Coordinates of C-alpha atoms and ligand atoms in Angstrom, one line a residue:
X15 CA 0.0 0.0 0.0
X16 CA 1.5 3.5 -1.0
X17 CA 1.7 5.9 1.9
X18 CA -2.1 7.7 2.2
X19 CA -1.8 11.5 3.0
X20 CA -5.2 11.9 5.8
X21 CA -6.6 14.6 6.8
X22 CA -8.5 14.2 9.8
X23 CA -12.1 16.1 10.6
X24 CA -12.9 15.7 14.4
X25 CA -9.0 14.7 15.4
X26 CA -9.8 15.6 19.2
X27 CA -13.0 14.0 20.0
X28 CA -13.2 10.0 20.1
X29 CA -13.0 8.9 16.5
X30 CA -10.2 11.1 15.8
X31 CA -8.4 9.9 18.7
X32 CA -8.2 6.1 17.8
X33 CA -7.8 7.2 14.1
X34 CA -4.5 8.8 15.6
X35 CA -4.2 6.0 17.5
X36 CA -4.6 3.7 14.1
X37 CA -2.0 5.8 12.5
X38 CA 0.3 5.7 15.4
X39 CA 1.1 2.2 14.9
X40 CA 0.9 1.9 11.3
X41 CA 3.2 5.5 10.5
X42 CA 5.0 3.6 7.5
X43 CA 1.6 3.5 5.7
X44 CA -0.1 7.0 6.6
X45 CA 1.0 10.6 6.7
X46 CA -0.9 13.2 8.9
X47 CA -1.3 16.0 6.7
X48 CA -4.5 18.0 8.3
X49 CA -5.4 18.0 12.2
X50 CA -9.4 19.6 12.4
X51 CA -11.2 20.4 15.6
X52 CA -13.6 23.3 16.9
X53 CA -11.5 24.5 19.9
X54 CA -9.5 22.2 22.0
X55 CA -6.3 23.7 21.2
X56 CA -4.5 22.5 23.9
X57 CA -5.2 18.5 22.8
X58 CA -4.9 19.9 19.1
X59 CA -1.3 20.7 19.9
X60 CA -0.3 17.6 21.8
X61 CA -1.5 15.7 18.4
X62 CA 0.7 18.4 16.3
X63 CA 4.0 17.6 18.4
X64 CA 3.3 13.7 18.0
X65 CA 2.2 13.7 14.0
X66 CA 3.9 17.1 12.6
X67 CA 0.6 17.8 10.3
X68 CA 1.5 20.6 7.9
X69 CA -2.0 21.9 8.6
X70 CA -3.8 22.5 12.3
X71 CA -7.1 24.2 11.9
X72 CA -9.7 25.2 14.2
X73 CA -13.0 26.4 13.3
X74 CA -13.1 29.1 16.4
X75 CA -10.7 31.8 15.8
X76 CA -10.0 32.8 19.2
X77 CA -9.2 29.0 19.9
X78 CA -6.6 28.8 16.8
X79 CA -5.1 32.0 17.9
X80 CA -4.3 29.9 21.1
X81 CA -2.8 26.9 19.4
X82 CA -0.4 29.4 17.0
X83 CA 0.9 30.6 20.1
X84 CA 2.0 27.5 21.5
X85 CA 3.3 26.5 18.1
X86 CA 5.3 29.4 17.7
X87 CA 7.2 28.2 20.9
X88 CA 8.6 25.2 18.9
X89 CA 10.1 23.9 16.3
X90 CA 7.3 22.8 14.3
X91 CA 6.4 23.9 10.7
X92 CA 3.0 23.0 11.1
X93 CA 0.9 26.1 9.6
X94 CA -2.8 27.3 11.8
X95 CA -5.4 27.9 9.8
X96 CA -8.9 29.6 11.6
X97 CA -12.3 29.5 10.4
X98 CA -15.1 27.0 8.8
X99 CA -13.6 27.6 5.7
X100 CA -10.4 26.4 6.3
X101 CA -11.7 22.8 7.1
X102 CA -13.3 22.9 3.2
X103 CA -9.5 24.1 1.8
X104 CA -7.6 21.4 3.7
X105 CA -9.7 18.6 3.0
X106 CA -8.9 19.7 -1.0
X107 CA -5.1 19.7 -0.7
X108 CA -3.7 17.7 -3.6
X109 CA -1.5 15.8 -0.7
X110 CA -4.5 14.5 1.0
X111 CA -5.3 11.0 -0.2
X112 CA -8.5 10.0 2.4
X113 CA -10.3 12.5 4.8
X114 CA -11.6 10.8 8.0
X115 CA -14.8 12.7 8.3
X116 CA -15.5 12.7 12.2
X117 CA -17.1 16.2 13.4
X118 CA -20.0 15.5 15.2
X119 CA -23.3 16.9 14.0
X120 CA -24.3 19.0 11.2
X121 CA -21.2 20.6 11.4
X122 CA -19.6 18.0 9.4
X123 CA -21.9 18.9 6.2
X124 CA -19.9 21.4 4.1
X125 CA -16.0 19.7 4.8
X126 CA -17.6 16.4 4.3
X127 CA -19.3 17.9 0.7
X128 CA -16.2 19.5 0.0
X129 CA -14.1 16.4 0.2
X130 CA -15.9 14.4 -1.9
X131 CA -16.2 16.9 -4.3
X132 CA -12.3 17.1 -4.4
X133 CA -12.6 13.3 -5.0
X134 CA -10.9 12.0 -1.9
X135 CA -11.7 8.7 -0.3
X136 CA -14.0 9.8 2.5
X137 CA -14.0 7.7 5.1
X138 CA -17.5 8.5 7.0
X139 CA -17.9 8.4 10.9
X140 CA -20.1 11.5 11.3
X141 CA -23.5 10.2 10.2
X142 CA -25.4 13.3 10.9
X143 CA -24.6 15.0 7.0
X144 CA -25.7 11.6 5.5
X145 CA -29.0 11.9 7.6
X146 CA -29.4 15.5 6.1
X147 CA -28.4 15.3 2.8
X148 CA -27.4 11.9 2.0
X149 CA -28.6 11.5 -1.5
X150 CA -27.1 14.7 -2.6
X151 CA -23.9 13.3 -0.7
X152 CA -23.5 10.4 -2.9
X153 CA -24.3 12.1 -5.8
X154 CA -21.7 13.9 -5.5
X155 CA -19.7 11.3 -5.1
X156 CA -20.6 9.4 -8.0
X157 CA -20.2 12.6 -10.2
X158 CA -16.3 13.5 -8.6
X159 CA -15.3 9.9 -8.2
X160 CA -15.1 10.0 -4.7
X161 CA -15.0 6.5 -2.6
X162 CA -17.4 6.6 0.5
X163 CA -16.2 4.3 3.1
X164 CA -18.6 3.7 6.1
X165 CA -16.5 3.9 9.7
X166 CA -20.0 3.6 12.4
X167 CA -19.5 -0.2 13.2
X168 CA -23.0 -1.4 12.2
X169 CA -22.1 0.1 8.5
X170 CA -18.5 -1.0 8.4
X171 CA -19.5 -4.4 9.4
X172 CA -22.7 -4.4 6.5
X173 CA -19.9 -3.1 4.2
X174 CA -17.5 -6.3 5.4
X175 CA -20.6 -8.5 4.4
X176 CA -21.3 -8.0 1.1
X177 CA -19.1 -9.0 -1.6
X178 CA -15.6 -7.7 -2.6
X179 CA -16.8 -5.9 -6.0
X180 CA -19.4 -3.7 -4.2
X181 CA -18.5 0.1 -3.6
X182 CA -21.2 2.4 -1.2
X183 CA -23.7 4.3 -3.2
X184 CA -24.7 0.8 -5.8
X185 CA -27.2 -0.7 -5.4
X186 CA -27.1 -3.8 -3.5
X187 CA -26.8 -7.2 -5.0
X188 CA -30.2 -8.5 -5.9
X189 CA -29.5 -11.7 -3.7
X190 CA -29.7 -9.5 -0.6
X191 CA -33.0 -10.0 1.1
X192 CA -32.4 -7.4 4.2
X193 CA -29.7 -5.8 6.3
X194 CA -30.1 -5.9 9.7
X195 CA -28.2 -3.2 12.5
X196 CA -28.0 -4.3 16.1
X197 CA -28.6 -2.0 18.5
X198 CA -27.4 -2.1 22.3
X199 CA -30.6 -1.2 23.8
X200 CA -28.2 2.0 25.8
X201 CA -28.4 2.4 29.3
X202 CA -32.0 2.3 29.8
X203 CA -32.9 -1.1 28.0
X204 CA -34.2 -2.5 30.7
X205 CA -34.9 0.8 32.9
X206 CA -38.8 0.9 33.8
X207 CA -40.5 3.7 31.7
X208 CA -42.3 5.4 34.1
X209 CA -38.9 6.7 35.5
X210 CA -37.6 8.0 32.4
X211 CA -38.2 11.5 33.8
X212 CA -35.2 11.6 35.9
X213 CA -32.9 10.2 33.9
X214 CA -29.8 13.1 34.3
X215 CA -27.1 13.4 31.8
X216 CA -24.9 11.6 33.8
X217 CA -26.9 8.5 33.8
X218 CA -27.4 8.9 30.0
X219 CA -23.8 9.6 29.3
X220 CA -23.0 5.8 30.5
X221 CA -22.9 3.8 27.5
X222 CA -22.5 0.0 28.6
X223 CA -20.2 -0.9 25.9
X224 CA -18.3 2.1 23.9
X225 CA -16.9 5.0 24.8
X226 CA -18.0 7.8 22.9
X227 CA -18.4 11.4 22.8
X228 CA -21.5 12.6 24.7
X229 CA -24.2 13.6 21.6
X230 CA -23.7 9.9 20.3
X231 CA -23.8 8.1 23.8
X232 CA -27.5 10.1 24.5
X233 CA -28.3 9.0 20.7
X234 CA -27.3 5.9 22.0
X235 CA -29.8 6.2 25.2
X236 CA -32.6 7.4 23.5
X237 CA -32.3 4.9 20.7
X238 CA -32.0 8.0 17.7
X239 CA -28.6 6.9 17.0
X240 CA -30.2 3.9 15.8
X241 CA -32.4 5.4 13.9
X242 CA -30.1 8.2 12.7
X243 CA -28.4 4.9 11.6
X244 CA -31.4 3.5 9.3
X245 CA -31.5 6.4 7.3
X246 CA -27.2 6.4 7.1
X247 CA -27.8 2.4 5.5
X248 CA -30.4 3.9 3.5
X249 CA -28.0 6.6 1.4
X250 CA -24.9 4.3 2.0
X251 CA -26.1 1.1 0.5
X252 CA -29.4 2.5 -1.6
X253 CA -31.4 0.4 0.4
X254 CA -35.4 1.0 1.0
X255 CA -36.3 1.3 4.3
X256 CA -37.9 -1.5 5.0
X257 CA -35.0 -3.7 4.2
X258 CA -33.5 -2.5 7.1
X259 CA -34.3 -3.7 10.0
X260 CA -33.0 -3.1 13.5
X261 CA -32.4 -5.9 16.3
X262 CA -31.7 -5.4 20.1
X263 CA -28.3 -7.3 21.0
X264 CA -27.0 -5.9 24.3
X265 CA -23.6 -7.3 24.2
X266 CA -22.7 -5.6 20.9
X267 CA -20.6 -7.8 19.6
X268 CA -21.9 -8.5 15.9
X269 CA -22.2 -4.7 14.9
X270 CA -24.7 -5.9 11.9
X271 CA -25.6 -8.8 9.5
X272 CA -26.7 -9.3 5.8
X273 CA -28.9 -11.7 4.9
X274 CA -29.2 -13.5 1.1
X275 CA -32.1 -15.0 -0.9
X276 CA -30.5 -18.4 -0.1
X277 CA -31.3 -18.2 3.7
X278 CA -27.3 -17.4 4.5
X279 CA -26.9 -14.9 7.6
X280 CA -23.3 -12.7 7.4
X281 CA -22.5 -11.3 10.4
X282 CA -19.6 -9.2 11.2
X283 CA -18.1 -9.7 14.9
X284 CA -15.6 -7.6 16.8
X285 CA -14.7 -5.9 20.6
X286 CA -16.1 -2.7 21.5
X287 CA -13.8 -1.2 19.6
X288 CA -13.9 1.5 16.9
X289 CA -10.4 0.9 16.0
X290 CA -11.7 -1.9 14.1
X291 CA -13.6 -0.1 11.8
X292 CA -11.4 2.8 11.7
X293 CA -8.3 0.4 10.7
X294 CA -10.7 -1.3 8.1
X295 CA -11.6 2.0 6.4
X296 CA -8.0 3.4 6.5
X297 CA -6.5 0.5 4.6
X298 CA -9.5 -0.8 2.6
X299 CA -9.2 -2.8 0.3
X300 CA -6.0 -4.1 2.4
X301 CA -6.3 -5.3 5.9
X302 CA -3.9 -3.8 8.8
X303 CA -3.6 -4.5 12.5
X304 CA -6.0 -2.1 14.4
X305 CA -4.4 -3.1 18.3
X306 CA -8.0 -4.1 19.2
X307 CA -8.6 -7.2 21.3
X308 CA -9.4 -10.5 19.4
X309 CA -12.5 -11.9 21.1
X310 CA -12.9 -15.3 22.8
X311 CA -15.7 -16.7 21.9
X312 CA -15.8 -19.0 24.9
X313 CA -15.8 -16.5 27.3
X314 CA -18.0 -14.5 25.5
X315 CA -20.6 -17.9 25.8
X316 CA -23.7 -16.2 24.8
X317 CA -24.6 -13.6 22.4
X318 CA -29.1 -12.4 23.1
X319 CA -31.3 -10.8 20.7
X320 CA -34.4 -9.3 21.5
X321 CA -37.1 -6.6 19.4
X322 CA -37.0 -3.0 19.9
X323 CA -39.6 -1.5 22.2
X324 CA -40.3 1.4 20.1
X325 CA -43.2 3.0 22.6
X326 CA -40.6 3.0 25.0
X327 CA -38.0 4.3 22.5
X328 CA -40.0 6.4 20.3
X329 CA -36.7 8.3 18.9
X330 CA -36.2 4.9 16.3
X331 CA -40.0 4.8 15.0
X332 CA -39.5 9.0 14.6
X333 CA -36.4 8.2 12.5
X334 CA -38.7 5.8 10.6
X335 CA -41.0 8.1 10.0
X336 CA -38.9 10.5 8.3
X337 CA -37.7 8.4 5.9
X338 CA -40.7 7.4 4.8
X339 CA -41.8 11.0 4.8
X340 CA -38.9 11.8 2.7
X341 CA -37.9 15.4 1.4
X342 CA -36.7 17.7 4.3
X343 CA -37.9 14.9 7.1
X344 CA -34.4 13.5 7.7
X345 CA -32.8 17.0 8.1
X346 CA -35.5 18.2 10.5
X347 CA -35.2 15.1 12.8
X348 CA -31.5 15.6 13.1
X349 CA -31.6 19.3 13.3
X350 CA -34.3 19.1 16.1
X351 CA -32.7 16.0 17.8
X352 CA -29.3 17.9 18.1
X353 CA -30.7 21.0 19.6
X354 CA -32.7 19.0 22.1
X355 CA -30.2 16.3 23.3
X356 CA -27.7 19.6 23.3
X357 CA -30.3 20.9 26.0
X358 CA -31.1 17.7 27.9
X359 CA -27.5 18.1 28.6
X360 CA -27.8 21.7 30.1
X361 CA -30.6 20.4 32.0
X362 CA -33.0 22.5 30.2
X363 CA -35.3 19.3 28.8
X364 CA -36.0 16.1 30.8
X365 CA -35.0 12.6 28.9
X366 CA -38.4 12.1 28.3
X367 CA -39.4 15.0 26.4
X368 CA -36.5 14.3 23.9
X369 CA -39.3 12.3 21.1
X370 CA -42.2 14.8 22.1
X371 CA -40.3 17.6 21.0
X372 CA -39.1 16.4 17.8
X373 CA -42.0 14.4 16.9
X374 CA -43.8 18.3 17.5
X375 CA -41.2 20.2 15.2
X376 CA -41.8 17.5 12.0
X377 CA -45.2 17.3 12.2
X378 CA -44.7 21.4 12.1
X379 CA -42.3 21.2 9.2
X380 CA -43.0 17.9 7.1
X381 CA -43.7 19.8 3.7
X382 CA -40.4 21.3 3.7
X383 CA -38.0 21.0 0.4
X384 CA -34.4 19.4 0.8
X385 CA -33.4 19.1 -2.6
X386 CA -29.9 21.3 -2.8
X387 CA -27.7 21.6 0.0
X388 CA -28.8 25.5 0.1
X389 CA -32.3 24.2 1.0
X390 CA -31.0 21.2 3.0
X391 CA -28.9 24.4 5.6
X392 CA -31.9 26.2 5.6
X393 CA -34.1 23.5 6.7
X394 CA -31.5 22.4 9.7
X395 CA -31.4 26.4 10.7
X396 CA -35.3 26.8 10.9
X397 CA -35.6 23.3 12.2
X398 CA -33.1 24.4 15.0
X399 CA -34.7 27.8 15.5
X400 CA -38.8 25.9 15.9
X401 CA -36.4 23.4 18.2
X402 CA -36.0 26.4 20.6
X403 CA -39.4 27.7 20.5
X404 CA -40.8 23.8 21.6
X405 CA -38.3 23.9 24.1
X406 CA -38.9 26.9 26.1
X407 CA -42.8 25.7 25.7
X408 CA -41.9 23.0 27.9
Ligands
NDP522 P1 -16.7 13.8 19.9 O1 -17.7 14.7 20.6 O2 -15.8 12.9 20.8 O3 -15.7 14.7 19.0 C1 -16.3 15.6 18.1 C2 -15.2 16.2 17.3 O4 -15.7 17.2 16.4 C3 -14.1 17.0 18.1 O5 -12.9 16.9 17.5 C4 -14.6 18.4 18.0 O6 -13.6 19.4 18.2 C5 -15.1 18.4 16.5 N1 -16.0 19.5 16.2 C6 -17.2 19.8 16.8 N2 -17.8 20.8 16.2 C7 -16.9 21.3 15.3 C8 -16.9 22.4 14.4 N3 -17.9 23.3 14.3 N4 -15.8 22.5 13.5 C9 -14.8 21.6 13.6 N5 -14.7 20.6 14.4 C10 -15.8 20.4 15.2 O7 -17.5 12.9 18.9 P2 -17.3 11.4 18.4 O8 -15.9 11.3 18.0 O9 -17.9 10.5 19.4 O10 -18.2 11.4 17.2 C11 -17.9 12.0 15.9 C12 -18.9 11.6 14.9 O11 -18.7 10.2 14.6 C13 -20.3 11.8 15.3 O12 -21.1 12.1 14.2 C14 -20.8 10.4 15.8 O13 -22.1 10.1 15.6 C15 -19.9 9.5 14.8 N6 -19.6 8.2 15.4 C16 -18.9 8.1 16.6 C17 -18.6 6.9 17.1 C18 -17.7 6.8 18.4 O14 -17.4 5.7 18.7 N7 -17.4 7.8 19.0 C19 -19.1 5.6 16.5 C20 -19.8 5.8 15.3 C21 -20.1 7.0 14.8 P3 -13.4 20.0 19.7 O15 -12.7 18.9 20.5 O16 -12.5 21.2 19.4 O17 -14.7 20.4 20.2
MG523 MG1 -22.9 2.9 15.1

């Protein structure tokens, strides 16, 4: 494998650490070109003295101003760069090979875009811009020859399952019946209802398998990330929606499965451990070593299964919904979940009243357009602005 210049969207938070971590132990085969975060300067510059990027950029100017200081202190040559913009102009550089796309939230639209408009292999962790404009995303990549590879588990692991010659955006071989994700359950699976009220932030920040940054792990709780997850297969493998089904499996150790005509079942199975996925992306179509823990199978003994309780999860049937409602629906439902779950964790909503909100701003916006990525900003934006209005209802 040649060396693969990356540029890394998201190199502070959780997915940009064990990509560093990847990269780390496999530097004869990548070269850090571009470190991207919001603000955390000071973790931004600890990664700048260990991989030498010749870009650092941080969308908050202030916070960029922070890091050049400390770099003009050393040695290094690596060159600051402030603003939203700068994440679209790095992802472009002729020296960057694959982008590992892994801002959280909507944030990740326009870099993501941008990259696979420059033609890079995009290597897709932050599913929230494939909820909002996923068919315009691979689009795009089909008309600039991008390569989308799929880095959240249950996608990686869908991806692993279906033959060699398929590439994301095709659609799937007609001897596929269904793709099924598995889901945790989160914290709560077996947490009576009734309480759901007083569930704090802390107790939904405690994933019981992965470590993750916060929005995902209260996806997680509130069973959206699954659902955000539906409509990800959907755009990634141009799959209908109900060929997708979603099954309970608290140990989270088979991340998904594709079943064929011929009544075969292909699972993919792995640790908790997004280095998998992350290492499979990076050197697809080759295979590296990842440092993740090879299972046991023994000790794991038993692996359960059980159906989603979607009256006690609504957040999956709401992500249902909105595919099947199509246009803006998608991009609504993440807009409004994001601004929600972003106040659960001021402690300005109770975990409850996560579903009733959103389910209250799509029914209120369901005839929206989403057909450009102009519309697709300005749906998110009013979608976030009737978020605020339901909020301080409550
Ligand atoms: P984290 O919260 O841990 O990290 C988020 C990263 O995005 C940080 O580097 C943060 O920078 C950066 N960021 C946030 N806003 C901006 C912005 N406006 N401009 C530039 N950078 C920004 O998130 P995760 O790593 O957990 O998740 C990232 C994405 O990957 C999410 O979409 C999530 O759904 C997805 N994912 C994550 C998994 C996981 O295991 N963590 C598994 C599967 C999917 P800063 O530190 O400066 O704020
Ligand atoms: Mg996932």
């Amino acid at each position: 494998m040649k060396k693969q210049g990356i540029c890394i969207l998201g190199a502070t938070g959780s997915i940009g650490q064990n990509t560093l971590d990847v990269i780390a132990h496999n530097q004869d085969l990548f070269d850090v070109i571009a470190l991207c975060a919001h603000r955390s300067f000071e973790t931004l510059f600890e990664q700048c003295q260990k991989f030498e990027p010749a870009f650092a950029v941080l969308s908050d100017q202030e916070a960029a101003q922070k890091l050049q200081n400390l770099i003009s202190g050393t040695s290094l040559k690596t060159q600051v760069l402030a603003g939203e913009e700068a994440l679209c102009e790095v992802v472009s550089l002729a020296s960057v090979d694959k982008v590992m796309s892994a801002i959280v939230g909507a944030k990740g639209l326009l870099p993501t875009l941008k990259a696979i408009e420059a033609g890079k292999v995009v290597l897709i962790a932050n599913k929230e811009p494939l909820v909002m404009a996923g068919a315009l995303m691979m689009q795009a990549a089909q008309a600039h020859g991008a390569t989308i590879l799929p880095v959240d588990s249950e996608h990686n692991a869908i991806f692993q399952c279906l033959p060699d010659h398929y590439r994301t955006g095709q659609t799937l071989p007609k001897t596929v019946r269904k793709v099924t994700l598995t889901a945790s359950g989160g914290p709560f699976l077996h947490y009576p209802q009734e309480a759901f009220a007083d569930i704090t932030p802390s107790m939904a920040c405690k994933h019981p398998n992965w470590k993750m940054g916060q929005k995902i792990t209260v996806d997680c709780a509130t069973l959206m990330n699954k659902g955000l997850e539906v409509i990800e297969a959907s755009h990634l493998f141009s799959i209908k929606h109900d060929c997708i089904d979603v099954v309970v499996h608290p140990e989270s150790l088979i991340h998904a499965l594709v079943s064929y005509c011929d009544g075969s079942l292909l699972a993919q199975m792995g640790a908790h451990d997004m280095r998998i996925a992350i290492s499979h992306s990076m050197a697809w179509p080759h295979r590296i070593a990842s440092q993740a823990a090879f299972l046991d199978l023994v000790e794991v003994a038993k692996l359960n299964f059980l159906a989603p309780d979607t009256s006690k999860f609504p957040c999956l049937r709401l992500a249902y919904d909105a595919m099947s409602a199509g246009k803006a629906a998608p991009a609504v439902l993440n807009a409004s979940n994001e601004v929600v779950v972003h106040a659960f964790l001021q402690g300005q909503v109770r975990f409850n009243a996560i579903p009733v909100i959103i389910e209250k701003v799509m029914n209120k916006l369901y005839d929206l357009s989403a057909d450009t990525i102009e519309q697709v900003l300005q749906v998110d934006s009013i979608a976030r602005n009737e978020t605020l209005k339901e909020i301080r209802k409550f």
